Amino acid sequence: MDSATAFREAFRSSKHIVVIAGAGLSAASGIPTFRDGGGMWRSLSATALATPEAFEANPSLVWQFYHYRRTKCLEAKPNSAHQVVAKMSLPAQLRKVAPEAKSFHLITQNVDRLSVDTLNALVNVEASPSSSTADTPTGDKPTDKKPQKRPVFPNSILEMHGPIFDVRCTACDHCEEDRTDPLCPALGAANASFANYTDAGTKEINIPLADLPRCRACGALARPGVVWFGEKPYYLDEINSIVYKADMCLVIGTSSTVRPASTYAYRVQRHGGKVAVFNLDPSEKDEQADFVFRGGCESVLPSLFPELA
Ligand SMILES: [Zn+2]
């Protein structure tokens, strides 16, 4: 039996499926990866840009960098790997390839929202306009045009590093998603002067504090709503119980040697579950995985799961 057939068979009998995703999932959408070849942190300093201390020391530089990344994320389109994984969140779709599936979760380290946007597009089905009520004399929306929603596994996507579009207050608890681009005129002008991520993370523009994004609730300085190095990722308790229950773990686009993917996959295996690794580059712990698939996940996943492509 070849490994694709063996994997599909194991997947078919699994009940609690979890996907651990990293930057490789979004690479084909043009979002740069971090540490591997061409990775963003090769030319930029994570400690100067992605820590609470960095923001404290130079909020302008940190905002420039995150604002540039936001703009790139807003321009990015989901790829076919996002599609396959998003369809797994729909019980009717997942059961085509895993008939006994009882739960599905995507634990993603990505902040680009592409998985969430893909799933939302699948879940919200536009009701077809009914001819009898399409033209109401009052101009009110006919009630039967209310969008229908496809059933979805509950809380199926956990963005452990937050979404990059969240703007969080540094003083109060206020946090909101804001996809306005630019977020403020000063950051828009800064964006226009950057040719690439390295520019955005190194050019000293020195935007005054008053011209950086402010909290809509209290007016204090706001920060990007992502989780930085040294901060606690979101949903750790939920993730622990998901991993504890999982009998099938797909590690997609993240090195299986880097925490937390390595610990989660190991824990699934330790209680008898299977682990499948999907990555461009080999990594040390691949040999511990039950299945390893090399190549871009945007082509490997649709070929393994044509039912979900
Ligand atoms: Zn506030």
CSV table of N, CA and C and ligand atoms in Angstrom, one decimal, residues 169-174 215-221, ligand 1:
chain,number,residue,atom,x,y,z
A,169,CYS,N,-6.2,47.8,22.8
A,169,CYS,CA,-5.8,49.0,23.6
A,169,CYS,C,-4.6,48.6,24.5
A,170,THR,N,-3.7,49.5,24.8
A,170,THR,CA,-2.6,49.2,25.7
A,170,THR,C,-3.1,49.6,27.1
A,171,ALA,N,-4.2,50.3,27.3
A,171,ALA,CA,-4.6,50.8,28.6
A,171,ALA,C,-5.9,50.1,29.1
A,172,CYS,N,-6.9,49.9,28.3
A,172,CYS,CA,-8.1,49.2,28.7
A,172,CYS,C,-8.3,47.9,28.0
A,173,ASP,N,-9.4,47.2,28.2
A,173,ASP,CA,-9.6,45.9,27.6
A,173,ASP,C,-10.1,45.9,26.2
A,174,HIS,N,-10.3,47.1,25.6
A,174,HIS,CA,-10.9,47.1,24.3
A,174,HIS,C,-10.0,46.5,23.2
A,215,CYS,N,-7.0,53.8,20.8
A,215,CYS,CA,-8.2,53.0,21.2
A,215,CYS,C,-9.5,53.8,21.0
A,216,ARG,N,-10.5,53.1,20.4
A,216,ARG,CA,-11.8,53.8,20.1
A,216,ARG,C,-12.6,54.0,21.3
A,217,ALA,N,-12.3,53.2,22.4
A,217,ALA,CA,-13.0,53.3,23.6
A,217,ALA,C,-12.5,54.4,24.5
A,218,CYS,N,-11.1,54.4,24.7
A,218,CYS,CA,-10.6,55.3,25.7
A,218,CYS,C,-9.6,56.3,25.2
A,219,GLY,N,-9.1,56.1,23.9
A,219,GLY,CA,-8.2,57.1,23.3
A,219,GLY,C,-6.7,56.8,23.6
A,220,ALA,N,-6.4,55.8,24.4
A,220,ALA,CA,-5.0,55.5,24.6
A,220,ALA,C,-4.4,54.9,23.4
A,221,LEU,N,-3.1,54.7,23.4
A,221,LEU,CA,-2.3,54.1,22.3
A,221,LEU,C,-2.8,52.7,22.1
B,1,ZN,ZN,-8.7,51.7,25.6
